[in-house]
Coordinates of C-alpha atoms in Angstrom, one line a residue:
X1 CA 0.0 0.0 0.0
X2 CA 1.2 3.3 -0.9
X3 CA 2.3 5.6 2.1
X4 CA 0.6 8.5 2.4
X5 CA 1.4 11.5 3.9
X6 CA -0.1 13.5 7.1
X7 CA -0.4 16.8 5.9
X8 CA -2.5 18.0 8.4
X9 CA -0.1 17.5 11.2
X10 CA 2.2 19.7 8.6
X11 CA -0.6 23.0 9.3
X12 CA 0.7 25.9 11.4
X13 CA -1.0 26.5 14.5
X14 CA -2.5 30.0 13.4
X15 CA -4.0 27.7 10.6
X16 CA -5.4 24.8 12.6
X17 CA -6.8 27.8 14.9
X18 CA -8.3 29.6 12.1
X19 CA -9.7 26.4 10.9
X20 CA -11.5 25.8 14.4
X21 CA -13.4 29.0 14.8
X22 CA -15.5 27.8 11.9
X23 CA -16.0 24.2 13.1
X24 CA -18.5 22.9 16.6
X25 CA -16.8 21.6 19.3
X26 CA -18.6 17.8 18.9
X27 CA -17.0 17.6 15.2
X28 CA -13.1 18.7 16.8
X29 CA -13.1 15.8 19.5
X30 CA -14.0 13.5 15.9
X31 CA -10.9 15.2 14.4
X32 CA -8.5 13.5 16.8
X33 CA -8.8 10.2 14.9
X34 CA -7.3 11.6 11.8
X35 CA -3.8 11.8 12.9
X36 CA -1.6 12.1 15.9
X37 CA -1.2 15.9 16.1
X38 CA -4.9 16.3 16.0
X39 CA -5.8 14.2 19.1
X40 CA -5.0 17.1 21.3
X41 CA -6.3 19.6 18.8
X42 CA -9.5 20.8 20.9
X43 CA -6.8 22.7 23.1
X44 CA -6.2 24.6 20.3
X45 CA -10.1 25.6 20.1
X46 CA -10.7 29.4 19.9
X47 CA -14.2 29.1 21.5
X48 CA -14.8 26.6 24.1
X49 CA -18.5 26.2 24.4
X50 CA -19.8 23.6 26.9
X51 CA -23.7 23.1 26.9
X52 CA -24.1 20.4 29.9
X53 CA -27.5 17.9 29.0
X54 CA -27.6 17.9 32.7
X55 CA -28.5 21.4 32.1
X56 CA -31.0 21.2 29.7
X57 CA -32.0 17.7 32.1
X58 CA -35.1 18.3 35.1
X59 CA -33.9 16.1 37.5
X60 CA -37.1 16.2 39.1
X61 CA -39.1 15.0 36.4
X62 CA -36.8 12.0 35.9
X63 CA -38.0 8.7 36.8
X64 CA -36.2 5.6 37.8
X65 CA -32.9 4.7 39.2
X66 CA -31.5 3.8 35.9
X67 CA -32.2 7.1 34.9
X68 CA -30.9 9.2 37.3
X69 CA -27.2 6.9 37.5
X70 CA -27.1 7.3 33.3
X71 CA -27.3 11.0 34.6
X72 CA -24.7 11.2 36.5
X73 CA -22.5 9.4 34.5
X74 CA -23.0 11.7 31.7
X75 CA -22.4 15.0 33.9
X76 CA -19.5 13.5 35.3
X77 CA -18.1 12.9 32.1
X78 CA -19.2 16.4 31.1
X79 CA -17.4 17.8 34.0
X80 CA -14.2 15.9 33.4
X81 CA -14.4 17.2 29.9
X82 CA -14.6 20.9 30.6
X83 CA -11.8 20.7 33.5
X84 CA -9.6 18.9 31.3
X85 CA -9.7 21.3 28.4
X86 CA -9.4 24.4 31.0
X87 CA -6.8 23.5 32.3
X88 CA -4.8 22.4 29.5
X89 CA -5.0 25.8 28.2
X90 CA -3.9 27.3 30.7
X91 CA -1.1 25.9 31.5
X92 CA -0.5 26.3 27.6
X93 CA -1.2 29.7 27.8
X94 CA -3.9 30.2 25.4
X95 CA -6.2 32.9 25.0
X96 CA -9.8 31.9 25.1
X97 CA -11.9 34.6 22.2
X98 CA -15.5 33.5 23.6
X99 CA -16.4 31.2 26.5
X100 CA -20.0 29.7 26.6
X101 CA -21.0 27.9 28.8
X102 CA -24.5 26.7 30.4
X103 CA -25.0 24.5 33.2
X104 CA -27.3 23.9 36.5
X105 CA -25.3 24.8 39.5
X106 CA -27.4 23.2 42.6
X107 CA -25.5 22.5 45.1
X108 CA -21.9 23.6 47.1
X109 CA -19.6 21.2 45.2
X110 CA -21.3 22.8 42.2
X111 CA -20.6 26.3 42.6
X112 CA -16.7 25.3 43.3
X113 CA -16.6 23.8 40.1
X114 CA -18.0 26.5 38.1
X115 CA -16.0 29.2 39.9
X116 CA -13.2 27.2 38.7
X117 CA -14.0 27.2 35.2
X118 CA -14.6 30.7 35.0
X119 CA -11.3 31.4 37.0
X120 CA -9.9 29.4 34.1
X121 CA -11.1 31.1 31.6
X122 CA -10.4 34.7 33.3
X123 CA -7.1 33.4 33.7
X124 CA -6.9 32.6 30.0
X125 CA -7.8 37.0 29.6
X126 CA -11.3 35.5 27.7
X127 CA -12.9 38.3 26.0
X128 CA -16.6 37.3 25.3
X129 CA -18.2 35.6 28.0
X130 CA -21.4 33.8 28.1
X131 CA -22.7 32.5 30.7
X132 CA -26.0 30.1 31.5
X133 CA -25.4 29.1 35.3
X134 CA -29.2 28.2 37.0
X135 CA -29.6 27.3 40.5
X136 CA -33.4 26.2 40.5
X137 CA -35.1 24.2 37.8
X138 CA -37.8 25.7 35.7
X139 CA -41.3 26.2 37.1
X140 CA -44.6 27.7 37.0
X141 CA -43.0 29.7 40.5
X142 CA -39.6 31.4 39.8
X143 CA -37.3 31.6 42.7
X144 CA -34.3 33.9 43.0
X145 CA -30.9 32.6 42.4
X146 CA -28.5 31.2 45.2
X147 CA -25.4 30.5 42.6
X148 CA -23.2 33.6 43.9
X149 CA -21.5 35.2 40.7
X150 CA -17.7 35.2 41.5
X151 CA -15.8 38.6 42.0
X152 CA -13.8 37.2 39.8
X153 CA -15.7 38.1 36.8
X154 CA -16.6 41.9 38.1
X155 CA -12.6 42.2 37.9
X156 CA -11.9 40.6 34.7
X157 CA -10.2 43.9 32.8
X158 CA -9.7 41.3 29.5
X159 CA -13.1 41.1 29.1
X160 CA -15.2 43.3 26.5
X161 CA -18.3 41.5 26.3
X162 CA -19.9 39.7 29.4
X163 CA -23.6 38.0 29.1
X164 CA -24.8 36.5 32.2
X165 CA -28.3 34.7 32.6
X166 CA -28.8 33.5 35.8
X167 CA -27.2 33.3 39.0
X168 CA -27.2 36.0 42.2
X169 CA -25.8 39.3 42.0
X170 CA -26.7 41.1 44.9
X171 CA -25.1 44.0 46.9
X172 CA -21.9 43.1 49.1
X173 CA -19.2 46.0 49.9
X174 CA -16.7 43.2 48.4
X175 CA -18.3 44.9 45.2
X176 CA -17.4 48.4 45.4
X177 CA -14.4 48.0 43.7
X178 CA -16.1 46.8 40.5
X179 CA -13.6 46.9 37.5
X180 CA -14.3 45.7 34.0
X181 CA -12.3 49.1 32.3
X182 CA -12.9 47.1 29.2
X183 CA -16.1 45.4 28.7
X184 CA -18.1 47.2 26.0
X185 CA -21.6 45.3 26.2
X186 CA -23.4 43.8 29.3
X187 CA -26.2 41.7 28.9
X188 CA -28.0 40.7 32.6
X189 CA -31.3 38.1 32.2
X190 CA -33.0 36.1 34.9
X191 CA -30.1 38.0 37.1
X192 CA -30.8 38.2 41.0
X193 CA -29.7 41.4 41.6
X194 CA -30.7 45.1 43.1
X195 CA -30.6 49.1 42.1
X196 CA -27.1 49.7 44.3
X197 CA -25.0 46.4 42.5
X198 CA -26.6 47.9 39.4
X199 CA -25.2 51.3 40.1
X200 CA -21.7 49.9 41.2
X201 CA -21.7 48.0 37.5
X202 CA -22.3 50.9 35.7
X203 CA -19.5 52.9 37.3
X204 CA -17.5 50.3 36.7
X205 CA -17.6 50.0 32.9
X206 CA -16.7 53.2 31.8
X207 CA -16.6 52.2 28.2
X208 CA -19.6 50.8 28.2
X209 CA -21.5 51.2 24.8
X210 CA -24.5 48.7 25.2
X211 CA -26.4 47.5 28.4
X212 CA -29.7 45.1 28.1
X213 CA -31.1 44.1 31.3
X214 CA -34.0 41.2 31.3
X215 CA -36.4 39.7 33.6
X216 CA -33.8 40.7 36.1
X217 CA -35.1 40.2 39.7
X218 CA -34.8 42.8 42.5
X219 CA -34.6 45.7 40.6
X220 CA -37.1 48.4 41.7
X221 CA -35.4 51.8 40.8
X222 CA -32.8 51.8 38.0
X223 CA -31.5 55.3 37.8
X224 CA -28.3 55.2 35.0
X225 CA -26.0 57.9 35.7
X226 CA -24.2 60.7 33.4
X227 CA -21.1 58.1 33.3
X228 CA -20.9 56.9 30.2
X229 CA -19.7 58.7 27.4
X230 CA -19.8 56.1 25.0
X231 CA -23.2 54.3 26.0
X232 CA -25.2 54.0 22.6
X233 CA -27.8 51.5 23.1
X234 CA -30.6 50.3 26.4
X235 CA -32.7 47.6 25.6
X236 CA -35.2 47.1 29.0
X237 CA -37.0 44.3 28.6
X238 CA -39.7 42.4 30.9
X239 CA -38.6 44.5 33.7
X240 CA -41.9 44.6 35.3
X241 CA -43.0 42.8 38.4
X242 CA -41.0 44.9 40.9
X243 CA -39.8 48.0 38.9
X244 CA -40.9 51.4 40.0
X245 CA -38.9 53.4 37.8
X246 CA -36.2 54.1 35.1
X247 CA -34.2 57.5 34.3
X248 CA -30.9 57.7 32.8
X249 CA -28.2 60.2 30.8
X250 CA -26.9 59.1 27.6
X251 CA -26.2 62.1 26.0
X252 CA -25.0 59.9 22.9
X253 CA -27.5 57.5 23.0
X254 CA -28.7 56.1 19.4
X255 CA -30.8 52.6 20.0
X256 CA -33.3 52.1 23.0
X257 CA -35.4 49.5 23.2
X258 CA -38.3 49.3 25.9
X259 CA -39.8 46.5 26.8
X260 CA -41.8 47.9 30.2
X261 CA -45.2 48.8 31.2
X262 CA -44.1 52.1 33.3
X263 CA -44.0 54.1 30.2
X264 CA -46.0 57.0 30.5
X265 CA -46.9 59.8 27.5
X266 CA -45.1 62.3 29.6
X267 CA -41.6 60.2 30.0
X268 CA -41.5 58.9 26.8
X269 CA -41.8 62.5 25.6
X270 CA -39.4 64.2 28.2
X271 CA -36.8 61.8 27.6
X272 CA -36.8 61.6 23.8
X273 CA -36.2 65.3 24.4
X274 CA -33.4 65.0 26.5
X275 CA -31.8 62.5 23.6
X276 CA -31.9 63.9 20.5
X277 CA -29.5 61.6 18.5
X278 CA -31.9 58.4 18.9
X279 CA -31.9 56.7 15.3
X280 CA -33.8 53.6 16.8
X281 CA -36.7 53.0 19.5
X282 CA -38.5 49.9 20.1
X283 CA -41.7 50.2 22.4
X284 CA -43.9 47.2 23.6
X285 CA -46.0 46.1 26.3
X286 CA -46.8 49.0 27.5
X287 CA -50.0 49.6 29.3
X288 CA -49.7 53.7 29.6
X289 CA -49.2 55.3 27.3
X290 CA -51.9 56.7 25.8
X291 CA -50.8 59.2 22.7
X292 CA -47.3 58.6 21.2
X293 CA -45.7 61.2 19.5
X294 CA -42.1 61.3 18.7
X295 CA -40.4 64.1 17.3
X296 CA -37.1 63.3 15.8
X297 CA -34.7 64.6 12.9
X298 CA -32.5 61.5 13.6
X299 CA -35.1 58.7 14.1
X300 CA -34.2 55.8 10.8
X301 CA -36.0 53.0 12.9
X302 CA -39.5 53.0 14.7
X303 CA -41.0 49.9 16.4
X304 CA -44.6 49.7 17.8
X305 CA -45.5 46.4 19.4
X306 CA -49.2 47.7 20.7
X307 CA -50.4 45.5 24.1
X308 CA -52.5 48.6 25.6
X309 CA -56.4 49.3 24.6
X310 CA -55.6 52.7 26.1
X311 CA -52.9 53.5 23.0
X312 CA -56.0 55.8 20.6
X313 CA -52.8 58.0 18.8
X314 CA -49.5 58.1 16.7
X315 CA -48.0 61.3 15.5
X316 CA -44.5 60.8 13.8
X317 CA -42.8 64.0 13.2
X318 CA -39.4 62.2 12.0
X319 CA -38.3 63.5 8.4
X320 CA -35.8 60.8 7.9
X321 CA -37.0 57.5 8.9
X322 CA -36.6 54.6 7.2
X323 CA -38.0 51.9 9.0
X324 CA -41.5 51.3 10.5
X325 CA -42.7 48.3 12.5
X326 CA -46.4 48.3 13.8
X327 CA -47.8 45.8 15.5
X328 CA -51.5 46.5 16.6
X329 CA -55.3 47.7 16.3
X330 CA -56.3 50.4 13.9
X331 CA -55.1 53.9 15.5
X332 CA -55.3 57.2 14.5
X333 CA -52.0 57.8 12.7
X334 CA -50.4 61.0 11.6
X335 CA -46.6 60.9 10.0
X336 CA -44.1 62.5 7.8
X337 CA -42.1 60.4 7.1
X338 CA -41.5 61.3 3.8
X339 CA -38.0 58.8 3.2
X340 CA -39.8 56.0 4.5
X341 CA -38.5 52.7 2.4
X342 CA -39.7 50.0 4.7
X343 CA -43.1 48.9 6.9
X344 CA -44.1 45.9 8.8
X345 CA -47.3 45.4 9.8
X346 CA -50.1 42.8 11.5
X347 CA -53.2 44.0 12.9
X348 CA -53.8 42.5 16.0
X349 CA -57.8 42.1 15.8
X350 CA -58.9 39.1 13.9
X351 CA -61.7 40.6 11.4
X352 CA -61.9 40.8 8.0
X353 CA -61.0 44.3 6.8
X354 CA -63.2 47.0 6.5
X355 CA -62.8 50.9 5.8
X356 CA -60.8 52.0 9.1
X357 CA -58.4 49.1 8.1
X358 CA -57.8 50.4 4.4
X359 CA -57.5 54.2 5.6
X360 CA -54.8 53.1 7.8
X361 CA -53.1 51.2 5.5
X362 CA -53.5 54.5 2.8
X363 CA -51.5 56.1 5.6
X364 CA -48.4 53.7 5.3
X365 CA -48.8 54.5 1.4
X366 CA -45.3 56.0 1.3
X367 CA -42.7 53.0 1.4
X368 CA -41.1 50.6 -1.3
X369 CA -41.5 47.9 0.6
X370 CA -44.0 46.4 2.9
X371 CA -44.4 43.3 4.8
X372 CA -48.3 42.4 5.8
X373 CA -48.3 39.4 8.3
X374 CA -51.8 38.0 8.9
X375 CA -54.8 36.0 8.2
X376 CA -55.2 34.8 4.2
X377 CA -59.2 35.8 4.6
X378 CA -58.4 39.0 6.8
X379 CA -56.3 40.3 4.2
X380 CA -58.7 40.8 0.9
X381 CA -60.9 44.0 0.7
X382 CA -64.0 43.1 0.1
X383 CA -65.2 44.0 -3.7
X384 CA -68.5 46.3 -2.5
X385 CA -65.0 48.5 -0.8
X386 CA -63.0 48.4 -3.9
X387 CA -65.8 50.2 -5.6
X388 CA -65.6 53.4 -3.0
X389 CA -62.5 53.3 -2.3
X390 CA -59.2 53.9 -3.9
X391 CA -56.1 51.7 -3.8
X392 CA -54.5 52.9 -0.5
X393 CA -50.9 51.2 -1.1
X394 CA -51.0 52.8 -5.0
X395 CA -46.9 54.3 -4.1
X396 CA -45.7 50.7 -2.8
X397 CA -43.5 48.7 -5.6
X398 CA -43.0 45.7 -3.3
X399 CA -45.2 43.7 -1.7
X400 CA -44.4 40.7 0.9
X401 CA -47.7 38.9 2.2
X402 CA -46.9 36.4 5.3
X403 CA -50.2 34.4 5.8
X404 CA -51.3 31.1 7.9
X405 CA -52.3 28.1 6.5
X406 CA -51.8 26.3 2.7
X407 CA -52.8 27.7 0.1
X408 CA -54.2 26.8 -4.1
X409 CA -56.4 26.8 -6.1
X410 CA -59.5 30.0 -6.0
X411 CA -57.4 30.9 -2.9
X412 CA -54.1 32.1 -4.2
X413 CA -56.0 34.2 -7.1
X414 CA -58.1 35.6 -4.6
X415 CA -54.7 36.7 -2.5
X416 CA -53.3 38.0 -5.8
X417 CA -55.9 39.6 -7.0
X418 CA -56.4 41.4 -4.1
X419 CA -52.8 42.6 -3.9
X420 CA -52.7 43.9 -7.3
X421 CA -55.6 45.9 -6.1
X422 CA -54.1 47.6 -3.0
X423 CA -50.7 48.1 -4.9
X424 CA -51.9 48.8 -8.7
X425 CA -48.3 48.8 -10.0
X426 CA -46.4 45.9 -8.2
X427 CA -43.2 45.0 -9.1
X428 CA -42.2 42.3 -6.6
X429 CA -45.2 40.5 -4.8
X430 CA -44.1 37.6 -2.4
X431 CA -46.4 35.4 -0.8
X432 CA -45.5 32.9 1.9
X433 CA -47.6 30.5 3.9
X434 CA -46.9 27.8 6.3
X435 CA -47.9 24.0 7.0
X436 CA -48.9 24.0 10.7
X437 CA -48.8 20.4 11.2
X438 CA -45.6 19.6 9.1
X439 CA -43.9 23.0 10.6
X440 CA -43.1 23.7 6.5
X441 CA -43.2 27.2 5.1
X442 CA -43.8 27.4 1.6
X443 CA -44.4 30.2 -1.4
X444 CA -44.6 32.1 -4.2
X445 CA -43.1 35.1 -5.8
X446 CA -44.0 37.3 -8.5
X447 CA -41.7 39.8 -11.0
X448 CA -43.6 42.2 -13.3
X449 CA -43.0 44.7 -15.8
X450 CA -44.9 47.1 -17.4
X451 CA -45.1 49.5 -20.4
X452 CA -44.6 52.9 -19.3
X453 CA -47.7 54.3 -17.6
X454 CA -49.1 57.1 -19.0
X455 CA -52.3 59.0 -17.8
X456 CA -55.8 57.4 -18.8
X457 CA -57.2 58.6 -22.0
X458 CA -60.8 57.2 -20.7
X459 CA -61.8 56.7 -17.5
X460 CA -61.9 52.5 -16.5
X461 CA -64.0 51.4 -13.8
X462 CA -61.0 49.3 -12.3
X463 CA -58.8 52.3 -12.1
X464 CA -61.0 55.2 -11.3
X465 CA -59.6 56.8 -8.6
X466 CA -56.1 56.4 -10.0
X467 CA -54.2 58.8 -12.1
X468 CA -52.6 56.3 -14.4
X469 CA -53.5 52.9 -15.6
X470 CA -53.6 50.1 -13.2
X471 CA -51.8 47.0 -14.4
X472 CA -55.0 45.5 -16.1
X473 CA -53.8 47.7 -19.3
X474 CA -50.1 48.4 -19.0
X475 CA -48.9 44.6 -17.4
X476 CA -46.0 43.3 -20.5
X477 CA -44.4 40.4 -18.5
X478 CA -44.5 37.8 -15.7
X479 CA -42.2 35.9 -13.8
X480 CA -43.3 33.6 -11.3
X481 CA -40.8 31.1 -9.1
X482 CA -42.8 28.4 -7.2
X483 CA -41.6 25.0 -7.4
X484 CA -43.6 22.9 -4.9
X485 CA -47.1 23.7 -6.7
X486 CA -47.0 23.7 -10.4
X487 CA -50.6 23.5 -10.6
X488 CA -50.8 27.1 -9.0
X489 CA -48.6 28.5 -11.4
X490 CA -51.3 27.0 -14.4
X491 CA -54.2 28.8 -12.7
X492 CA -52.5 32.0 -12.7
X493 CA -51.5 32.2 -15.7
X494 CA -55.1 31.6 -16.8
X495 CA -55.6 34.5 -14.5
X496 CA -53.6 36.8 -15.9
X497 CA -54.2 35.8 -19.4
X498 CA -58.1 36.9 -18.7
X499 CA -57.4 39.9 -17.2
X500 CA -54.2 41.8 -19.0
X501 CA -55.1 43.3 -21.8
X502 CA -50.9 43.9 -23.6
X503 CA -49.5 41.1 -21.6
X504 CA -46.8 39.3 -23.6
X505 CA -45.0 36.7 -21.6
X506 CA -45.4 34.4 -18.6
X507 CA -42.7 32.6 -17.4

């Protein structure tokens, strides 16, 4: 037999690490049988990630001595695992890029062991750390966390990016000298913590650029001081059982995102005054706020999640945004938002539409592009309302329907029919649909082009209140792309066939 040679043991280091980043953790143990080099080559891995099953695992639920030994055999092995390739490292002296790592921590010997891994990786000057450390298994009734986060970690100078979900934060005057003088982005969820280890963080991170705190427990009064320069973006979310109130300073402050029912009209206003240079706000679940009305020569992105049946108002003053999510009931709606490009939208209310639905959507008239997410019936005007009204989408050039159940036959003329008749000059319609049962998504997308429109020389009844032909008389040509239903594809074209008078080609 003809000798071959090893040439991956011949690979620089820099390469094999390289190499790594791109490959998960499972599929580097396999690589050890392909030569002798490459049995040690998970020390080399850029990003340890350990995801215990004995985390993912409700001990609780478990049933039967066999199961419960199997158990512990394969967190034991799991444990041995992640020592072994911490420690390796280190004495290696390796950097560590990212850490993840996510396991229950119930008990003494439990916490000693994940101190130690994170003392490891801190050691090893990690950089992004992630980590999923739970002292309780999931329940109807959430307890606070008795997994202590080490000091360690509030020390750690190498780290720039530190997510922590889970585990007990709370005040100690061990804390006060709280150093992480290079972490740009904290992200706290399901953290057991309180207002004065809160304030303590923030002073010290004093590059801080991005702070997202969720679901956290103890927090009744967050109050952000005038610290942080370079803070950019807040996201608040689910902060709700205990919390009283939130004020901060971010003089450069570009993204916040509030998740929080303790938004009033009268903050929301007062603080988008006090920070100008937002480009993007995200607002749901709220339950106070009563009239929005933002006022913004920076504002690109808007998001409106409605949960409130007190919300009756919008007024967008904001010249230059781009980007408009809305998620809710029909509401009175004022904007100018004249470089608008992009809308999302889903009505909450499950009824068919009707003529407070189509003037709202004549309001949202302005972008290129807009996404409709709802119910394939709840989503066709009916035709008595195409006869009074006018096409209230008549500006939009692309069209993205997202409906919820199959679709063929009748039904997918119907939708297209009724698209062509809120947008009268389409260029890109896109439907999708889902199979509930199967969890499949399929669909169908359309291209058109038309001869140049030029204003009607007699006044047809299916374009009346436009001023220029609809695509009945100017469509030329058809693509459509849908290869799981080719019988679809035959009824349109029958469709369109009927109903365009110049068309040429349908591919």
């Amino acid at each position: 037999m003809e000798h071959t040679t090893d040439r991956l043991s011949e690979l620089p280091e820099p390469v094999v690490e390289h190499i790594l980043s791109f490959i998960p953790l499972k599929k580097i143990l396999q690589l050890s049988t392909l030569s002798k080099r490459w049995q040690k080559v998970w020390t080399l891995f850029p990003i340890p990630q350990f995801n215990s099953k004995f985390y993912e695992s409700n001990l609780y639920e478990i049933s039967g001595n066999e199961k419960k030994r199997k158990i512990k055999i394969k967190s034991e092995e799991f444990n041995y695992f992640v020592e072994r390739t911490l420690v390796c490292r280190c004495r290696q002296k390796l950097s560590i890029n990212m850490f993840n790592l996510k396991i229950r921590v119930m008990c003494e010997p439990d916490y000693v062991v994940a101190n130690r891994w994170i003392g490891y990786a801190i050691k090893s000057n990690v950089k992004e750390l992630n980590l999923g450390l739970k002292s309780y298994v999931y329940s109807s009734e959430e307890k606070p966390d008795e997994y202590k986060v080490p000091e360690s970690i509030l020390k750690a100078k190498s780290i720039i990016l530190l997510n922590l979900f889970g585990g007990n934060l709370k005040s100690k005057s061990s804390y006060n000298d709280i150093n992480l003088s290079s972490l740009r982005k904290l992200v706290l969820s399901r953290v057991d913590m309180d207002d004065q280890i809160l304030r303590s963080l923030i002073y010290g991170c004093p590059v801080l650029e991005e702070i997202e705190i969720g679901r956290c427990y103890g927090l009744k009064n967050i109050h952000l001081p005038a610290c942080l320069p370079k803070l950019m973006s807040i996201k608040l979310l689910f902060c709700y059982e205990e919390l009283e109130s939130f004020e901060m300073e971010a003089p450069n402050l570009k993204k916040l995102v509030l998740n929080s029912p303790i938004v009033t009209d009268k903050w929301l206003h007062g603080f988008l005054s006090k920070h100008p240079l937002i480009e993007s706000l995200e607002l749901s679940y709220f339950c106070m706020l009563e009239r929005i009305k933002i006022s913004s020569d920076h504002m690109k992105s808007l998001t409106i999640d409605q949960s409130s049946d007190h919300l009756v108002g919008v007024n967008i003053d904001t010249p230059n945004l781009h980007t408009l999510d809305y998620c809710g009931d029909v509401i009175s709606l004022s904007s100018n938002a004249f470089t608008l490009s992009e809308v999302n939208l889903y009505f909450l209310s499950d009824t068919p539409l009707d003529v407070e639905k189509i003037e709202f959507l004549a309001k949202l008239s302005h972008p290129k592009l807009l996404t409709w997410s709802g119910c394939a019936e709840n989503v066709i005007a009916p035709e008595e309302l195409r006869e009074i009204l006018p096409s209230p989408l008549y500006n939009v050039k692309q069209l993205k329907l997202i409906v919820d159940y199959p679709l063929g036959g009748d039904e997918i003329i119907k939708l297209v029919d009724a698209m062509l008749w809120f947008s009268p000059l389409l260029e890109i319609l896109f439907i999708e649909w889902e199979y509930p049962l199967i969890e499949m998504v399929d669909n169908i997308s359309f291209k058109f082009s038309y001869e140049t429109p030029v204003y009607k020389s007699k006044n047809s009844s299916c374009c009346k209140f436009l001023p220029f032909p609809c695509w009945r008389h100017c469509l030329k040509s058809i693509k459509i792309d849908e290869s799981k239903r080719s019988e679809n594809v035959k009824a349109l074209k029958k469709y369109f066939h009927k109903n365009a008078e110049i068309l040429e080609s349908i591919l």
